CSV table of C-alpha atoms and ligand atoms in Angstrom, one decimal:
chain,number,residue,atom,x,y,z
A,9,MET,CA,-71.0,290.7,201.8
A,10,SER,CA,-69.7,292.9,204.2
A,11,VAL,CA,-65.8,293.0,205.9
A,12,THR,CA,-65.4,292.7,209.3
A,13,PRO,CA,-62.5,293.2,211.3
A,14,ARG,CA,-60.1,290.8,211.7
A,15,THR,CA,-59.0,288.6,214.8
A,16,PRO,CA,-56.6,286.6,213.6
A,17,ILE,CA,-55.6,283.5,215.2
A,18,LEU,CA,-51.4,283.6,214.7
A,19,PRO,CA,-48.6,280.5,214.0
A,20,GLY,CA,-47.9,279.2,217.3
A,21,ALA,CA,-51.9,277.6,217.6
A,22,THR,CA,-53.0,274.8,217.8
A,23,ILE,CA,-55.5,273.5,214.5
A,24,GLY,CA,-58.1,270.6,214.9
A,25,PHE,CA,-58.5,268.6,212.1
A,26,LEU,CA,-62.0,265.9,211.7
A,27,GLY,CA,-60.3,263.8,209.7
A,28,GLY,CA,-57.3,262.5,208.6
A,29,GLY,CA,-56.8,262.1,204.9
A,30,GLN,CA,-54.6,263.2,202.6
A,31,LEU,CA,-56.2,266.7,202.1
A,32,GLY,CA,-55.6,267.1,206.2
A,33,ARG,CA,-52.5,265.7,205.5
A,34,MET,CA,-51.3,268.4,202.9
A,35,THR,CA,-53.1,270.8,204.9
A,36,ALA,CA,-51.3,270.4,208.0
A,37,LEU,CA,-47.8,270.6,205.8
A,38,ALA,CA,-49.0,273.8,204.9
A,39,ALA,CA,-49.8,275.0,208.2
A,40,ARG,CA,-47.1,273.5,209.9
A,41,SER,CA,-44.7,275.4,207.5
A,42,MET,CA,-46.2,279.0,208.4
A,43,GLY,CA,-46.1,277.4,212.3
A,44,TYR,CA,-48.9,276.0,213.3
A,45,ASP,CA,-49.1,273.3,215.4
A,46,ILE,CA,-51.5,270.5,214.9
A,47,GLN,CA,-54.6,268.1,215.8
A,48,VAL,CA,-56.0,265.2,214.0
A,49,LEU,CA,-59.8,263.1,214.4
A,50,ASP,CA,-59.2,260.2,212.5
A,51,PRO,CA,-61.1,256.4,212.7
A,52,GLU,CA,-58.0,255.3,211.4
A,53,ALA,CA,-54.9,255.1,214.1
A,54,ALA,CA,-52.2,255.2,210.7
A,55,CYS,CA,-53.8,258.0,209.1
A,56,ALA,CA,-52.7,260.5,206.3
A,57,THR,CA,-52.4,263.0,208.6
A,58,GLY,CA,-50.9,261.2,211.7
A,59,PRO,CA,-47.7,261.9,210.8
A,60,VAL,CA,-47.9,265.8,210.3
A,61,ALA,CA,-49.7,265.9,213.6
A,62,SER,CA,-48.6,266.8,217.6
A,63,ARG,CA,-51.0,264.1,218.3
A,64,THR,CA,-54.0,261.6,216.6
A,65,ILE,CA,-57.2,261.0,218.2
A,66,THR,CA,-58.5,258.0,217.1
A,67,ALA,CA,-62.4,257.8,216.8
A,68,ARG,CA,-65.2,258.2,214.5
A,69,PHE,CA,-66.8,260.5,213.2
A,70,ASP,CA,-70.4,260.4,215.7
A,71,ASP,CA,-67.6,260.3,219.0
A,72,VAL,CA,-69.2,263.4,220.8
A,73,HIS,CA,-66.5,262.7,223.6
A,74,ALA,CA,-62.8,262.2,221.5
A,75,ALA,CA,-64.2,265.4,219.3
A,76,VAL,CA,-64.5,267.5,222.9
A,77,GLU,CA,-61.3,266.0,223.4
A,78,LEU,CA,-59.8,267.4,220.6
A,79,ALA,CA,-62.0,270.6,220.7
A,80,SER,CA,-60.2,272.0,224.1
A,81,GLN,CA,-57.2,271.7,222.5
A,82,CYS,CA,-57.1,273.1,219.6
A,83,ASP,CA,-57.3,277.2,218.8
A,84,VAL,CA,-60.1,276.3,215.6
A,85,VAL,CA,-60.8,273.2,214.3
A,86,THR,CA,-61.3,272.2,210.6
A,87,LEU,CA,-62.8,269.5,208.3
A,88,GLU,CA,-61.0,267.7,205.3
A,89,ILE,CA,-64.5,265.4,205.2
A,90,GLU,CA,-67.7,266.9,205.7
A,91,GLN,CA,-69.0,263.0,206.8
A,92,ILE,CA,-69.3,264.7,210.3
A,93,HIS,CA,-72.0,263.8,212.9
A,94,PRO,CA,-74.0,267.0,212.9
A,95,ASP,CA,-73.4,266.5,217.3
A,96,VAL,CA,-70.1,266.1,217.3
A,97,LEU,CA,-69.8,269.4,215.3
A,98,ASP,CA,-72.4,271.4,217.7
A,99,ALA,CA,-70.0,269.9,220.4
A,100,VAL,CA,-66.9,271.4,218.8
A,101,ALA,CA,-67.9,275.0,217.8
A,102,ALA,CA,-69.5,275.0,221.5
A,103,ARG,CA,-65.6,274.9,223.0
A,104,THR,CA,-63.8,276.4,219.8
A,105,THR,CA,-64.4,277.9,217.0
A,106,LEU,CA,-65.2,275.7,214.2
A,107,HIS,CA,-64.9,276.9,210.1
A,108,PRO,CA,-66.3,276.3,208.0
A,109,GLY,CA,-69.5,276.2,210.6
A,110,ARG,CA,-71.9,273.6,210.5
A,111,ALA,CA,-74.9,275.4,208.9
A,112,PRO,CA,-73.0,274.6,205.2
A,113,VAL,CA,-71.6,271.3,206.5
A,114,TYR,CA,-75.2,270.1,207.2
A,115,ILE,CA,-76.3,271.2,203.9
A,116,ILE,CA,-73.5,269.7,201.9
A,117,GLN,CA,-73.6,266.3,203.8
A,118,ASP,CA,-76.1,264.8,202.3
A,119,ARG,CA,-77.2,265.0,198.9
A,120,ILE,CA,-80.4,265.4,198.6
A,121,ARG,CA,-80.4,268.1,201.1
A,122,GLN,CA,-77.9,270.0,199.2
A,123,LYS,CA,-79.7,269.9,195.9
A,124,GLN,CA,-82.8,270.3,197.6
A,125,TRP,CA,-80.9,274.0,198.9
A,126,LEU,CA,-79.5,274.5,195.2
A,127,SER,CA,-82.6,274.1,193.9
A,128,ALA,CA,-84.9,276.8,196.0
A,129,GLN,CA,-81.6,279.2,195.7
A,130,GLY,CA,-82.7,279.2,192.4
A,131,PHE,CA,-78.5,277.9,191.0
A,132,PRO,CA,-78.8,276.0,188.1
A,133,LEU,CA,-79.1,272.2,188.2
A,134,GLY,CA,-79.8,269.1,186.5
A,135,ALA,CA,-83.5,267.0,186.8
A,136,PHE,CA,-83.2,265.2,190.1
A,137,VAL,CA,-85.5,262.6,191.7
A,138,ALA,CA,-85.4,262.3,195.8
A,139,ALA,CA,-86.6,258.3,195.6
A,140,GLN,CA,-87.9,256.4,198.9
A,141,SER,CA,-88.3,253.4,197.1
A,142,ALA,CA,-87.1,250.5,193.9
A,143,HIS,CA,-90.8,252.6,192.3
A,144,ASP,CA,-89.8,255.9,192.4
A,145,ILE,CA,-86.2,255.0,191.1
A,146,ALA,CA,-88.1,253.5,188.1
A,147,GLU,CA,-90.5,255.9,187.7
A,148,ALA,CA,-87.5,258.8,187.5
A,149,VAL,CA,-85.8,256.7,184.4
A,150,ARG,CA,-89.2,256.5,182.6
A,151,GLN,CA,-89.1,260.2,183.4
A,152,HIS,CA,-85.7,261.9,182.0
A,153,GLY,CA,-83.7,258.7,181.1
A,154,ALA,CA,-80.0,257.7,181.4
A,155,CYS,CA,-80.0,258.1,185.2
A,156,ILE,CA,-77.3,257.6,188.2
A,157,ALA,CA,-78.7,256.8,191.4
A,158,LYS,CA,-76.5,257.8,194.2
A,159,SER,CA,-76.5,257.2,198.0
A,160,THR,CA,-77.0,259.8,200.2
A,161,HIS,CA,-74.4,259.8,202.5
A,162,GLY,CA,-70.3,258.4,201.9
A,163,GLY,CA,-69.8,258.1,198.2
A,164,TYR,CA,-67.4,259.7,196.8
A,165,ASP,CA,-65.0,258.6,193.6
A,166,GLY,CA,-68.2,257.5,192.2
A,167,ARG,CA,-68.4,255.4,195.0
A,168,GLY,CA,-71.9,254.5,196.3
A,169,GLN,CA,-73.4,255.1,192.8
A,170,VAL,CA,-75.4,252.7,189.8
A,171,ARG,CA,-75.8,253.8,186.4
A,172,LEU,CA,-79.4,253.0,185.0
A,173,SER,CA,-80.5,253.5,181.4
A,174,GLU,CA,-83.8,251.4,181.6
A,175,PRO,CA,-86.9,251.1,184.6
A,176,ASP,CA,-86.2,247.2,185.1
A,177,GLN,CA,-82.8,248.5,186.6
A,178,ALA,CA,-84.3,249.9,189.9
A,179,ALA,CA,-84.5,246.9,191.5
A,180,ASP,CA,-81.3,246.4,191.5
A,181,ALA,CA,-79.7,249.6,192.2
A,182,TRP,CA,-82.8,250.5,195.3
A,183,SER,CA,-80.9,247.1,196.7
A,184,ALA,CA,-77.5,247.9,195.4
A,185,LEU,CA,-77.6,251.2,197.6
A,186,GLY,CA,-78.7,249.3,200.5
A,187,GLU,CA,-82.4,250.1,199.9
A,188,ARG,CA,-82.2,253.4,201.6
A,189,GLU,CA,-83.6,256.6,200.4
A,190,CYS,CA,-81.4,258.0,197.5
A,191,LEU,CA,-80.9,261.1,195.1
A,192,VAL,CA,-81.3,259.9,191.5
A,193,GLU,CA,-80.2,262.1,188.4
A,194,GLN,CA,-80.6,262.6,185.3
A,195,ARG,CA,-77.4,261.8,182.9
A,196,VAL,CA,-75.9,265.0,181.9
A,197,GLN,CA,-75.2,265.5,178.4
A,198,ILE,CA,-71.1,266.5,179.5
A,199,ALA,CA,-69.5,269.1,177.2
A,200,TYR,CA,-67.0,269.4,179.9
A,201,GLU,CA,-66.4,269.6,183.7
A,202,ILE,CA,-64.8,272.6,186.0
A,203,SER,CA,-64.9,272.9,189.3
A,204,VAL,CA,-64.1,276.6,191.1
A,205,LEU,CA,-62.9,276.5,194.8
A,206,VAL,CA,-63.9,280.0,196.2
A,207,ALA,CA,-61.7,280.8,199.9
A,208,ARG,CA,-63.6,283.2,202.5
A,209,SER,CA,-62.3,284.0,205.1
A,210,ALA,CA,-64.0,285.1,208.9
A,211,SER,CA,-64.2,288.3,208.9
A,212,GLY,CA,-65.9,287.9,205.0
A,213,GLN,CA,-63.6,288.2,202.9
A,214,THR,CA,-63.3,286.3,199.6
A,215,VAL,CA,-61.0,285.1,196.7
A,216,VAL,CA,-62.4,282.7,193.8
A,217,TYR,CA,-59.3,281.2,192.3
A,218,PRO,CA,-60.1,280.2,188.3
A,219,PRO,CA,-61.0,277.3,186.8
A,220,SER,CA,-60.1,274.2,187.1
A,221,ARG,CA,-60.4,271.6,184.0
A,222,ASN,CA,-61.2,267.9,185.7
A,223,HIS,CA,-61.6,264.7,183.2
A,224,HIS,CA,-62.9,261.6,185.5
A,225,THR,CA,-63.2,258.1,184.2
A,226,SER,CA,-65.5,255.7,185.7
A,227,GLY,CA,-66.2,258.4,188.4
A,228,ILE,CA,-62.8,259.4,189.8
A,229,LEU,CA,-61.1,261.9,189.0
A,230,THR,CA,-58.1,260.9,186.2
A,231,TRP,CA,-56.6,265.1,185.9
A,232,ALA,CA,-56.8,268.1,186.5
A,233,VAL,CA,-55.4,271.3,184.6
A,234,VAL,CA,-55.6,274.9,184.7
A,235,PRO,CA,-55.6,277.3,183.4
A,236,ALA,CA,-59.3,275.6,182.3
A,237,VAL,CA,-58.8,276.5,178.1
A,238,ILE,CA,-63.0,278.1,178.2
A,239,SER,CA,-63.8,281.5,177.0
A,240,ASP,CA,-64.6,284.4,179.0
A,241,SER,CA,-67.6,284.7,179.6
A,242,MET,CA,-67.9,280.7,180.4
A,243,THR,CA,-65.1,281.5,183.2
A,244,GLN,CA,-66.8,284.9,184.8
A,245,ARG,CA,-70.5,282.8,185.0
A,246,ALA,CA,-68.2,279.5,186.5
A,247,GLN,CA,-66.4,282.2,189.0
A,248,THR,CA,-69.9,284.0,189.6
A,249,LEU,CA,-71.6,281.0,190.0
A,250,ALA,CA,-69.4,279.9,192.9
A,251,ARG,CA,-69.2,282.8,194.8
A,252,ASP,CA,-72.8,283.5,195.1
A,253,ILE,CA,-73.4,280.0,196.2
A,254,ALA,CA,-70.1,280.2,199.1
A,255,GLU,CA,-71.6,283.2,200.0
A,256,ARG,CA,-74.9,282.6,200.3
A,257,LEU,CA,-74.2,279.4,202.2
A,258,GLY,CA,-72.2,281.5,204.6
A,259,ILE,CA,-68.9,279.3,204.5
A,260,VAL,CA,-65.9,279.9,205.9
A,261,GLY,CA,-62.7,278.1,204.3
A,262,LEU,CA,-62.8,276.7,201.5
A,263,LEU,CA,-65.7,275.9,199.0
A,264,ALA,CA,-65.3,273.4,195.4
A,265,VAL,CA,-67.8,273.9,193.1
A,266,GLU,CA,-67.6,271.5,191.1
A,267,CYS,CA,-69.4,272.4,187.4
A,268,PHE,CA,-70.5,270.3,183.8
A,269,VAL,CA,-71.0,272.4,181.1
A,270,THR,CA,-73.3,270.9,178.5
A,271,ARG,CA,-73.6,270.3,175.0
A,272,ASP,CA,-75.1,273.7,174.6
A,273,ASP,CA,-73.4,275.9,177.0
A,274,GLN,CA,-75.3,275.0,180.4
A,275,LEU,CA,-73.3,275.5,183.0
A,276,LEU,CA,-74.9,273.4,186.1
A,277,VAL,CA,-74.0,272.2,189.1
A,278,ASN,CA,-73.0,268.9,190.1
A,279,GLU,CA,-72.3,269.6,194.1
A,280,LEU,CA,-70.5,271.0,196.3
A,281,ALA,CA,-67.3,270.1,199.2
A,282,PRO,CA,-67.2,272.1,202.0
A,283,ARG,CA,-63.0,271.6,202.1
A,284,PRO,CA,-60.0,271.0,199.6
A,285,HIS,CA,-60.5,269.4,196.6
A,286,ASN,CA,-58.8,267.6,194.5
A,287,THR,CA,-59.3,269.5,191.6
A,288,TYR,CA,-56.7,272.1,192.9
A,289,HIS,CA,-54.2,270.1,194.2
A,290,HIS,CA,-52.2,271.8,190.9
A,291,SER,CA,-52.9,275.6,193.3
A,292,GLU,CA,-49.4,273.6,195.1
A,293,ARG,CA,-47.7,273.9,191.5
A,294,GLY,CA,-48.8,276.8,189.2
A,295,LEU,CA,-51.2,279.3,191.5
A,296,ALA,CA,-50.0,282.0,194.0
A,297,THR,CA,-52.2,280.7,196.5
A,298,SER,CA,-52.1,276.9,197.3
A,299,GLN,CA,-55.2,275.6,198.0
A,300,PHE,CA,-54.3,274.4,201.5
A,301,GLU,CA,-52.5,277.5,202.5
A,302,GLN,CA,-55.1,279.7,201.6
A,303,LEU,CA,-57.6,277.1,203.8
A,304,VAL,CA,-55.9,277.9,206.7
A,305,ARG,CA,-55.2,281.3,206.4
A,306,ALA,CA,-59.2,281.5,206.2
A,307,ILE,CA,-59.8,279.7,209.1
A,308,CYS,CA,-57.4,281.9,211.1
A,309,ASP,CA,-58.6,285.1,209.7
A,310,LEU,CA,-55.4,286.2,208.0
A,311,PRO,CA,-55.8,288.2,204.6
A,312,LEU,CA,-55.9,285.5,202.0
A,313,GLY,CA,-53.5,285.2,199.4
A,314,ASP,CA,-53.3,285.7,195.2
A,315,PRO,CA,-55.2,283.1,194.0
A,316,GLN,CA,-53.7,283.7,190.5
A,317,VAL,CA,-52.1,281.3,187.7
A,318,TYR,CA,-48.5,281.4,187.7
A,319,ALA,CA,-47.4,278.5,185.8
A,320,PRO,CA,-50.3,276.5,183.8
A,321,SER,CA,-50.5,273.3,185.8
A,322,ALA,CA,-51.9,269.9,185.8
A,323,ILE,CA,-52.2,266.4,188.3
A,324,VAL,CA,-52.8,263.6,187.6
A,325,ASN,CA,-54.3,261.4,190.1
A,326,LEU,CA,-52.4,257.7,191.5
A,327,LEU,CA,-54.7,254.8,192.9
A,328,GLY,CA,-54.0,251.7,193.7
A,329,ASP,CA,-54.0,250.0,191.1
A,330,VAL,CA,-50.4,251.3,190.8
A,331,TRP,CA,-48.8,249.1,193.3
A,332,LEU,CA,-51.0,246.0,191.7
A,333,GLN,CA,-49.0,245.6,189.2
A,334,ASP,CA,-46.6,243.1,188.2
A,335,THR,CA,-44.5,245.4,188.1
A,336,PRO,CA,-44.0,248.2,190.8
A,337,PRO,CA,-44.1,252.2,190.0
A,338,GLN,CA,-41.3,253.2,187.5
A,339,ILE,CA,-40.6,256.5,190.1
A,340,GLU,CA,-37.0,257.3,188.5
A,341,HIS,CA,-38.7,257.4,185.1
A,342,ALA,CA,-41.2,259.6,186.2
A,343,LEU,CA,-39.6,262.1,187.0
A,344,ASP,CA,-37.2,262.0,184.6
A,345,VAL,CA,-39.6,264.5,183.0
A,346,GLU,CA,-39.2,268.2,183.5
A,347,GLY,CA,-41.7,269.9,185.5
A,348,VAL,CA,-43.2,267.1,187.4
A,349,ARG,CA,-43.1,266.3,191.7
A,350,LEU,CA,-44.2,262.9,193.1
A,351,HIS,CA,-46.8,263.7,195.9
A,352,LEU,CA,-47.2,260.9,197.9
A,353,TYR,CA,-49.6,260.6,200.8
A,354,GLY,CA,-48.0,257.4,203.3
A,355,LYS,CA,-51.1,255.2,202.7
A,356,ALA,CA,-50.3,251.7,203.7
A,357,GLY,CA,-52.6,249.2,201.8
A,358,ALA,CA,-53.0,250.1,198.4
A,359,ARG,CA,-56.2,249.2,196.8
A,360,ALA,CA,-58.1,249.3,193.2
A,361,GLY,CA,-59.3,252.5,193.3
A,362,ARG,CA,-57.8,254.2,196.8
A,363,LYS,CA,-55.8,257.5,195.8
A,364,MET,CA,-52.6,257.3,196.9
A,365,GLY,CA,-50.4,260.4,195.2
A,366,HIS,CA,-50.7,262.3,192.5
A,367,LEU,CA,-47.8,263.5,189.8
A,368,SER,CA,-48.3,267.6,189.2
A,369,ALA,CA,-46.7,269.3,186.3
A,370,ILE,CA,-46.0,273.2,185.0
A,371,GLY,CA,-45.6,274.1,181.7
A,372,THR,CA,-46.0,276.2,179.4
A,373,ASP,CA,-49.9,276.7,178.3
A,374,ALA,CA,-52.2,273.9,180.0
A,375,GLN,CA,-51.6,271.5,177.0
A,376,ASP,CA,-47.9,271.4,177.7
A,377,ALA,CA,-48.4,270.9,181.7
A,378,LEU,CA,-50.7,268.2,181.0
A,379,GLY,CA,-49.1,266.6,178.2
A,380,ARG,CA,-46.0,266.6,181.1
A,381,VAL,CA,-47.7,265.7,183.9
A,382,LEU,CA,-49.3,262.5,181.7
A,383,GLU,CA,-46.4,261.4,180.0
A,384,SER,CA,-44.7,260.7,183.0
A,385,TYR,CA,-48.0,258.9,184.3
A,386,ARG,CA,-47.0,256.5,180.7
A,387,ARG,CA,-43.7,256.0,182.6
A,388,LEU,CA,-44.7,255.2,185.7
A,389,SER,CA,-47.3,252.8,185.1
A,390,PRO,CA,-47.3,251.2,181.5
A,391,GLY,CA,-49.4,248.6,182.8
A,392,THR,CA,-52.6,251.0,184.0
A,393,THR,CA,-53.1,253.0,181.7
A,394,GLY,CA,-54.8,250.8,179.4
A,395,SER,CA,-57.9,251.7,182.0
A,396,PHE,CA,-56.9,254.4,183.1
A,397,ASP,CA,-57.9,256.5,180.4
A,398,VAL,CA,-54.7,258.8,179.7
A,399,HIS,CA,-53.9,258.1,175.9
A,400,GLU,CA,-53.3,260.8,173.7
A,401,PRO,CA,-56.8,261.5,172.2
A,402,VAL,CA,-57.9,262.6,176.4
A,403,LEU,CA,-55.2,265.4,175.5
A,404,ALA,CA,-58.2,267.0,172.6
A,405,HIS,CA,-60.5,267.6,175.2
A,406,ILE,CA,-58.2,270.6,176.5
A,407,THR,CA,-59.0,272.5,172.7
A,408,SER,CA,-62.7,271.1,171.9
B,505,ATP,P1,-65.0,262.9,193.9
B,505,ATP,O1,-65.7,263.0,195.2
B,505,ATP,O2,-64.8,262.1,193.3
B,505,ATP,O3,-66.3,264.2,193.8
B,505,ATP,P2,-68.6,261.7,194.2
B,505,ATP,O4,-68.6,260.7,194.3
B,505,ATP,O5,-68.7,262.5,194.9
B,505,ATP,O6,-66.8,261.8,193.2
B,505,ATP,P3,-69.7,263.0,191.6
B,505,ATP,O7,-69.2,263.9,191.8
B,505,ATP,O8,-71.4,262.9,192.4
B,505,ATP,O9,-69.3,261.7,192.9
B,505,ATP,O10,-69.8,262.3,190.1
B,505,ATP,C1,-68.5,261.9,189.5
B,505,ATP,C2,-68.4,261.9,188.3
B,505,ATP,O11,-69.6,261.1,187.8
B,505,ATP,C3,-69.5,262.9,187.8
B,505,ATP,O12,-67.4,264.5,188.4
B,505,ATP,C4,-69.0,262.4,186.3
B,505,ATP,O13,-68.0,263.1,185.6
B,505,ATP,C5,-70.3,261.1,186.8
B,505,ATP,N1,-71.3,262.3,187.0
B,505,ATP,C6,-71.9,262.9,188.3
B,505,ATP,N2,-72.9,262.9,188.2
B,505,ATP,C7,-74.1,262.7,186.8
B,505,ATP,C8,-74.6,263.3,186.3
B,505,ATP,N3,-75.9,263.4,186.7
B,505,ATP,N4,-74.7,263.3,184.6
B,505,ATP,C9,-73.1,262.7,183.7
B,505,ATP,N5,-72.2,262.5,184.6
B,505,ATP,C10,-72.3,262.7,186.3
B,506,MG,MG1,-67.5,264.8,192.6
């Protein structure tokens, strides 16, 4: 894709965020350190990005009036969540620069629309069905065997998903998903999961990150590590796939492409995210340019930074469960592991499954970085390791 002359938005300017969760917070911290001012719009007055912003507008993601207020104060607006009403995206884009723009976000924010777009473009996917009824879900299970039914909007961290293995479970799944149209995916025989992050600037420069190797427990990311310890040819295939999708979408900002690698070595797209991604939080530690700084560079049309791995690095997520144990988190023990850093998102109200922070580590290789961060986690929260799949055998995943 051609590179057009740059029109940079320079430090001193104000960046607006639609969404004020941890992704906004970490991007805002990077933007602050580069000299930008920050404003944020979020439904929660005490959102995680608030303390880093000069101004927080408390409003829903379908509040056009509030979005216009944000846009009127900002030189560029970005987003850290894709569930922004299209009217809000239009209203912001009419008043200031919006990156990523309405078109890619609109495609991605509906799981069915996203899958149909990927399929129409010829990108590799597992089998899926757009279901309009319990009957459609049952048919999908009959045809494809074990499936996962997913709500079209608003699901994250495995929420809004129901696993089925028999057609007679369809009625319960349909009602659990609110009796609304849903996506039904065949359950893929996953050998391992990877993601690839792509950054594209307003003038068309593209940078592709090395793949991250990711491990989920009950649909929630447990850990991620880079380098991914996969073959050079799989790295190449995954990077080419992610770059092609980003370019076809014409996205400006970041695109994370979540992939499954099957037991017979097929590379399938799981889903897309047009924003910073949990599987690249290690980029702050071991990569030359963190995903957060890269997003700022991309939307401000500055030269993109080097994505290469300078130190193998890994993260483990800290869910609310850690704070709900009888014993509080043993932070001083966790930080006694060399190479480990603690990241907390400043969220009050720990709930089971809620992302509250993460631990990161650098190491001599991927196995070492992952070993350190998991050891740190075990020291932090001995009570939750049982449910959280951070046992020693997990390490075998990255050499398999
Ligand atoms: P997140 O917000 O963490 O990305 P999500 O709620 O958007 O999660 P998905 O990415 O759809 O959910 O699924 C979460 C995890 O569940 C996947 O990373 C994978 O481990 C598993 N999973 C999802 N879909 C399938 C599938 N079709 N076959 C097998 N496993 C799947
Ligand atoms: Mg996902």
